[in-house]
Amino acid sequence: MTLTLTRVRRAFREGLRAAHAELGSRPPALRRPAPDTPLCEAPTHPGPSRPAAPPPPTGAPAPSAPRAFDTGYRPRTLTLRRTTKTLAELVRAPAALTVPGDVVAGALASARTARVSPGRTALLAAGSVALYWAGMALNDWADRAEDARERPERPIPSGRLSPGAALATATGLTAGALALGALAGGRRVLLRRTLPLAAAVWAYDLGLKRTRLGPLAMAAARGLDVLHGTGTGPARPALGAALTVAAHTLAVTRLSRHEVDGEAGDEPALALAVTAASALAAALPARHPGRESTGRLRTRWTAPALAAGALALAGRAQWAALRTPDAAHVRAAVGAGIHALVPLQAALVARAGAPRAALGLVAALPPALSLARKVSPT
């Protein structure tokens, strides 16, 4: 029995040795991978070789990288930024800094006491700014065919904004201005101040500007803007300030008709004479000041200094346009005339007995000049 078990063990051992020997003689490709070898690992023995790709001929251009497919997706912030920039260009947003001074000058000229309602004046100034922007948007809507020939870079002819969007912008801003007027003084201010100003703006853009009455209509709109600041107060004391601003606006508007052709003729000389007369009127002391000036700042020198600044700002560019009446100099004179409204309004405010408020208005001039390099005021 013991001998039999010994033989069985010996036969089993010999069979194991034979099996190991047979496995060791197989080629590597038929062997099972080691337990720690990844199954996806490529075999180590060389396989059948493929023919290599022929090298590009000498002097041939290198193959270009595949072009990325444009899906048309744009980040929301980028779209919003472009839309805001287009609207700012449509309404000439920086030029609105020349508007609040009209309202402040009218409010102070109409005031009989030292008390002026800052809240009502702020609402009326916001309404005037909205109407100014509405007029600019409506102007581009009405002139879209002309701008396609002369100013193709404008928002509507360039395709960045549709005509319907420009008209909707003008309508919405006008409605907002009327609401602000009603909020500032109820039906009285709405019907006597804000509505006539809005009617003058729309009448100018929709037809009057193409006639001989165009400059007069624009001057009337600017004068009504000064009277807009009187609010619920009397308008008669502010007529002098309104006429001063209207006269300056008349000269600038007449000159602006030659921004493209540059054939201004005697218009630069007329604009220079009217600007000088307006500055002189703003520098003269008021016969019936609305309020008494207090503190170290005195009206007797503040108003003449500000009026001289307005004359220097606009007069220098108008003199250059008079000497060289081309389109570039005329356009520069028009822009300078628009910005000169700020120190002219400030002189009227100081003349009414508020020199500190006048200096506050002048503080808006440097930002207006800086922003005008990015967005044209004309």
XYZ file of C-alpha atoms in Angstrom:
378
model
C 0.000 0.000 0.000
C 2.828 2.317 0.868
C 4.602 1.491 -2.341
C 1.499 2.322 -4.366
C 1.129 5.780 -2.763
C 4.791 6.485 -3.398
C 4.386 5.669 -7.099
C 1.312 7.894 -7.407
C 3.159 10.826 -5.858
C 6.115 10.302 -8.168
C 3.865 10.174 -11.252
C 2.078 13.371 -10.154
C 5.367 15.197 -9.731
C 6.606 14.073 -13.130
C 3.353 15.245 -14.723
C 3.746 18.688 -13.134
C 7.312 18.916 -14.387
C 6.227 17.975 -17.896
C 3.485 20.579 -17.856
C 5.871 23.313 -16.702
C 8.330 22.338 -19.345
C 5.666 22.491 -22.040
C 4.481 25.965 -20.928
C 8.031 27.284 -20.846
C 8.606 26.218 -24.458
C 5.606 28.235 -25.854
C 6.235 31.565 -27.679
C 5.733 34.790 -25.669
C 2.580 35.724 -27.633
C 0.808 32.597 -26.387
C 1.763 33.004 -22.782
C -0.733 34.387 -20.337
C 0.175 37.867 -19.028
C 1.629 38.229 -15.603
C -0.877 39.096 -12.874
C 0.530 42.649 -12.492
C 0.663 43.353 -16.250
C -2.229 45.466 -17.679
C -4.323 43.538 -20.157
C -4.433 46.549 -22.516
C -0.656 46.795 -22.705
C 0.725 46.284 -26.167
C 2.793 43.131 -26.736
C 6.503 43.509 -26.427
C 7.388 41.481 -29.489
C 7.609 43.316 -32.806
C 4.564 42.970 -35.033
C 4.253 43.418 -38.760
C 5.672 46.808 -39.733
C 3.517 49.381 -41.599
C 4.940 51.573 -44.308
C 5.839 55.015 -42.967
C 4.139 58.096 -44.429
C 6.292 59.760 -47.075
C 7.883 63.051 -45.927
C 6.423 66.258 -47.426
C 8.275 67.575 -50.428
C 10.863 70.265 -49.866
C 9.369 73.789 -49.858
C 5.790 72.617 -49.412
C 3.739 74.562 -46.819
C 3.220 72.882 -43.501
C -0.254 71.470 -42.975
C -2.443 74.027 -41.182
C -4.171 73.203 -37.940
C -7.894 72.500 -38.216
C -9.955 75.683 -37.833
C -12.265 75.903 -34.845
C -15.955 75.840 -35.629
C -17.753 79.079 -34.652
C -20.949 78.159 -32.850
C -22.134 81.780 -32.658
C -22.188 81.714 -28.868
C -21.167 84.895 -27.111
C -20.918 85.457 -23.363
C -23.813 87.452 -21.964
C -21.487 90.073 -20.505
C -19.878 90.694 -23.909
C -23.274 91.077 -25.605
C -24.462 93.453 -22.898
C -21.297 95.522 -23.213
C -21.678 95.863 -26.977
C -25.346 96.803 -26.688
C -24.583 99.441 -24.056
C -21.831 100.930 -26.191
C -24.120 101.066 -29.233
C -26.896 102.788 -27.292
C -24.427 105.265 -25.793
C -23.255 106.125 -29.294
C -26.846 106.430 -30.519
C -27.906 108.962 -27.877
C -24.467 110.658 -27.598
C -24.533 109.826 -23.905
C -21.581 112.004 -22.738
C -23.145 115.136 -24.280
C -25.973 114.854 -21.747
C -23.579 116.344 -19.181
C -24.323 119.709 -20.816
C -28.063 119.441 -20.026
C -28.521 119.650 -16.213
C -27.010 123.149 -16.170
C -30.006 124.437 -18.133
C -32.400 123.223 -15.458
C -30.285 124.529 -12.581
C -29.918 127.942 -14.230
C -33.660 128.158 -14.782
C -34.475 127.068 -11.242
C -32.139 129.597 -9.633
C -33.192 132.422 -11.935
C -36.830 131.802 -11.079
C -36.274 131.520 -7.332
C -37.211 134.580 -5.287
C -35.843 133.197 -2.038
C -32.781 131.268 -1.032
C -34.719 128.039 -0.974
C -34.793 125.868 -4.104
C -36.232 122.362 -4.024
C -33.303 120.029 -4.766
C -35.616 117.045 -5.264
C -37.811 118.759 -7.834
C -34.788 120.195 -9.631
C -33.156 116.755 -9.789
C -36.308 115.207 -11.265
C -36.607 117.955 -13.857
C -32.915 117.616 -14.750
C -33.340 113.849 -15.205
C -36.348 114.500 -17.444
C -34.334 116.963 -19.547
C -31.525 114.429 -19.952
C -34.045 111.787 -21.040
C -35.509 114.173 -23.636
C -32.032 115.055 -24.897
C -31.227 111.374 -25.398
C -34.626 110.844 -27.014
C -33.913 113.656 -29.461
C -30.570 112.149 -30.417
C -32.067 108.692 -31.005
C -34.922 110.211 -33.005
C -32.406 112.235 -35.013
C -30.569 109.087 -36.101
C -33.844 107.366 -36.935
C -34.938 110.280 -39.125
C -31.505 110.632 -40.792
C -30.808 106.923 -41.350
C -30.809 107.239 -45.164
C -28.542 110.284 -45.101
C -26.201 108.713 -42.562
C -25.874 105.641 -44.784
C -24.117 107.884 -47.310
C -22.268 110.331 -45.077
C -21.770 108.506 -41.757
C -21.926 104.750 -42.377
C -20.240 104.098 -39.024
C -23.310 105.254 -37.079
C -25.261 102.529 -35.222
C -28.208 102.268 -37.662
C -26.417 102.289 -41.061
C -23.677 100.013 -39.728
C -26.290 97.387 -38.833
C -25.538 97.365 -35.113
C -29.009 98.693 -34.305
C -32.272 98.450 -36.206
C -34.340 101.554 -37.032
C -37.219 100.160 -34.989
C -35.001 99.844 -31.922
C -33.862 103.468 -32.293
C -37.450 104.686 -32.581
C -38.478 102.592 -29.578
C -35.585 104.086 -27.598
C -36.714 107.620 -28.423
C -40.326 106.815 -27.527
C -39.426 105.165 -24.229
C -37.150 108.005 -23.165
C -39.823 110.581 -23.993
C -42.414 108.689 -21.968
C -39.969 108.521 -19.064
C -39.355 112.278 -19.256
C -43.080 113.009 -19.175
C -43.467 110.753 -16.154
C -40.624 112.546 -14.366
C -42.225 115.908 -15.133
C -45.528 114.776 -13.666
C -43.734 113.417 -10.634
C -41.885 116.700 -10.123
C -44.900 118.980 -10.191
C -48.043 117.196 -11.237
C -50.217 118.229 -14.162
C -49.050 121.829 -14.043
C -45.390 121.042 -14.701
C -46.277 118.265 -17.141
C -48.471 120.454 -19.357
C -46.642 123.786 -19.024
C -43.001 122.708 -18.928
C -42.218 119.123 -19.935
C -44.764 118.584 -22.706
C -43.831 121.761 -24.689
C -40.162 120.775 -24.460
C -40.907 117.253 -25.718
C -43.025 118.653 -28.565
C -40.185 120.969 -29.613
C -37.703 118.068 -29.673
C -39.936 115.834 -31.805
C -40.943 118.664 -34.142
C -37.302 119.519 -34.795
C -36.203 115.962 -35.546
C -39.211 114.967 -37.648
C -39.239 117.895 -40.047
C -38.140 121.351 -38.938
C -34.422 120.655 -38.996
C -34.496 120.255 -42.789
C -35.963 123.723 -43.227
C -34.646 127.215 -42.614
C -36.396 127.161 -39.260
C -34.253 124.265 -38.080
C -31.664 126.273 -36.103
C -34.408 128.419 -34.585
C -36.315 125.296 -33.558
C -33.232 123.837 -31.870
C -32.553 127.147 -30.098
C -36.158 127.245 -28.927
C -35.873 123.717 -27.555
C -32.778 124.670 -25.573
C -34.457 127.784 -24.248
C -37.470 125.726 -23.195
C -35.062 123.432 -21.388
C -33.953 126.377 -19.239
C -37.593 127.244 -18.540
C -38.168 123.576 -17.723
C -36.083 124.142 -14.612
C -38.497 126.713 -13.249
C -40.950 123.908 -12.462
C -43.910 125.282 -10.561
C -42.302 128.713 -10.250
C -42.705 131.712 -12.562
C -40.995 131.516 -15.947
C -40.531 135.244 -16.569
C -37.444 135.735 -14.323
C -35.658 132.960 -16.247
C -36.286 134.407 -19.713
C -32.904 136.172 -19.766
C -31.013 132.957 -19.053
C -33.148 131.088 -21.584
C -32.415 133.638 -24.326
C -28.682 133.527 -23.575
C -28.513 129.751 -23.921
C -30.807 129.829 -26.964
C -28.622 132.369 -28.785
C -25.493 130.290 -28.281
C -27.351 127.161 -29.410
C -28.594 128.949 -32.529
C -25.046 129.775 -33.627
C -23.737 126.251 -32.941
C -26.656 124.643 -34.803
C -26.156 126.834 -37.866
C -22.484 125.895 -37.895
C -23.265 122.183 -37.480
C -24.968 122.108 -40.890
C -21.519 122.222 -42.481
C -19.881 119.413 -40.531
C -19.731 117.151 -43.582
C -19.051 119.475 -46.532
C -16.919 121.997 -44.609
C -18.245 124.885 -46.731
C -19.162 127.059 -43.755
C -18.611 130.464 -45.324
C -19.271 133.202 -42.764
C -20.869 130.843 -40.241
C -17.732 130.526 -38.036
C -17.526 134.315 -37.768
C -21.217 134.524 -36.884
C -20.822 131.778 -34.304
C -17.847 133.566 -32.749
C -19.777 136.856 -32.521
C -22.844 135.202 -30.958
C -20.703 133.249 -28.486
C -19.001 136.471 -27.393
C -22.367 138.204 -26.943
C -23.743 135.258 -24.938
C -20.683 135.212 -22.688
C -21.025 138.970 -22.102
C -24.694 138.578 -21.202
C -23.861 135.818 -18.709
C -21.096 137.916 -17.140
C -23.223 141.004 -16.497
C -24.761 141.232 -13.020
C -28.439 140.389 -12.779
C -30.877 143.211 -12.073
C -33.056 141.049 -9.894
C -30.933 138.250 -8.451
C -32.935 135.321 -7.215
C -30.799 134.723 -4.136
C -27.952 136.290 -2.214
C -24.470 134.870 -2.557
C -22.741 134.005 0.689
C -19.283 132.960 1.806
C -15.985 133.704 0.174
C -17.123 132.976 -3.358
C -18.699 136.102 -4.819
C -20.824 136.479 -7.934
C -19.058 139.644 -9.061
C -15.953 137.745 -10.173
C -17.165 134.141 -10.453
C -19.674 134.779 -13.244
C -17.280 136.818 -15.464
C -14.529 134.241 -15.017
C -16.813 131.381 -16.035
C -18.179 133.347 -18.981
C -14.634 134.043 -20.145
C -13.919 130.322 -19.931
C -16.906 129.574 -22.162
C -15.718 132.147 -24.712
C -12.178 130.744 -24.661
C -13.355 127.152 -25.097
C -15.690 127.794 -28.012
C -14.003 130.862 -29.491
C -10.651 129.228 -30.086
C -12.181 126.406 -32.133
C -14.485 128.825 -33.978
C -11.523 131.033 -34.864
C -9.669 127.993 -36.213
C -12.716 127.075 -38.327
C -12.836 130.650 -39.594
C -9.206 130.488 -40.724
C -9.470 126.949 -42.131
C -13.109 126.229 -42.992
C -12.848 122.507 -43.713
C -14.989 119.687 -42.349
C -12.556 118.702 -39.584
C -12.253 122.233 -38.159
C -15.993 122.855 -38.431
C -16.750 119.606 -36.604
C -14.254 120.530 -33.877
C -15.875 123.967 -33.543
C -19.318 122.399 -33.162
C -18.080 120.030 -30.451
C -16.375 122.878 -28.612
C -19.544 124.958 -28.842
C -21.565 122.154 -27.272
C -19.115 121.772 -24.398
C -18.939 125.544 -23.901
C -22.545 125.370 -22.735
C -21.299 124.041 -19.392
C -19.258 127.107 -18.311
C -21.918 129.373 -19.869
C -24.613 127.742 -17.724
C -22.316 127.929 -14.715
C -21.882 131.668 -15.301
C -25.666 132.085 -15.353
C -25.932 130.097 -12.113
C -23.260 132.235 -10.452
C -25.010 135.350 -11.783
C -28.172 134.160 -10.018
C -26.277 134.104 -6.712
C -25.046 130.495 -6.398
C -21.285 130.458 -7.114
C -20.739 127.135 -5.349
C -23.368 125.456 -7.484
C -21.730 127.038 -10.521
C -18.371 125.500 -9.691
C -20.126 122.177 -9.188
C -21.482 122.379 -12.724
C -18.040 123.170 -14.133
C -16.738 119.974 -12.528
C -18.703 118.038 -15.175
C -16.684 119.606 -18.005
C -13.473 117.490 -17.766
C -15.395 114.169 -17.858
C -17.442 115.460 -20.792
C -14.302 116.389 -22.731
C -12.698 113.043 -21.922
C -15.727 110.979 -22.927
C -16.116 112.977 -26.131
C -12.945 111.281 -27.404
C -14.750 107.955 -27.209
C -18.288 108.951 -28.192
C -18.753 111.933 -30.495
C -21.190 114.566 -29.162
C -22.331 115.461 -32.694
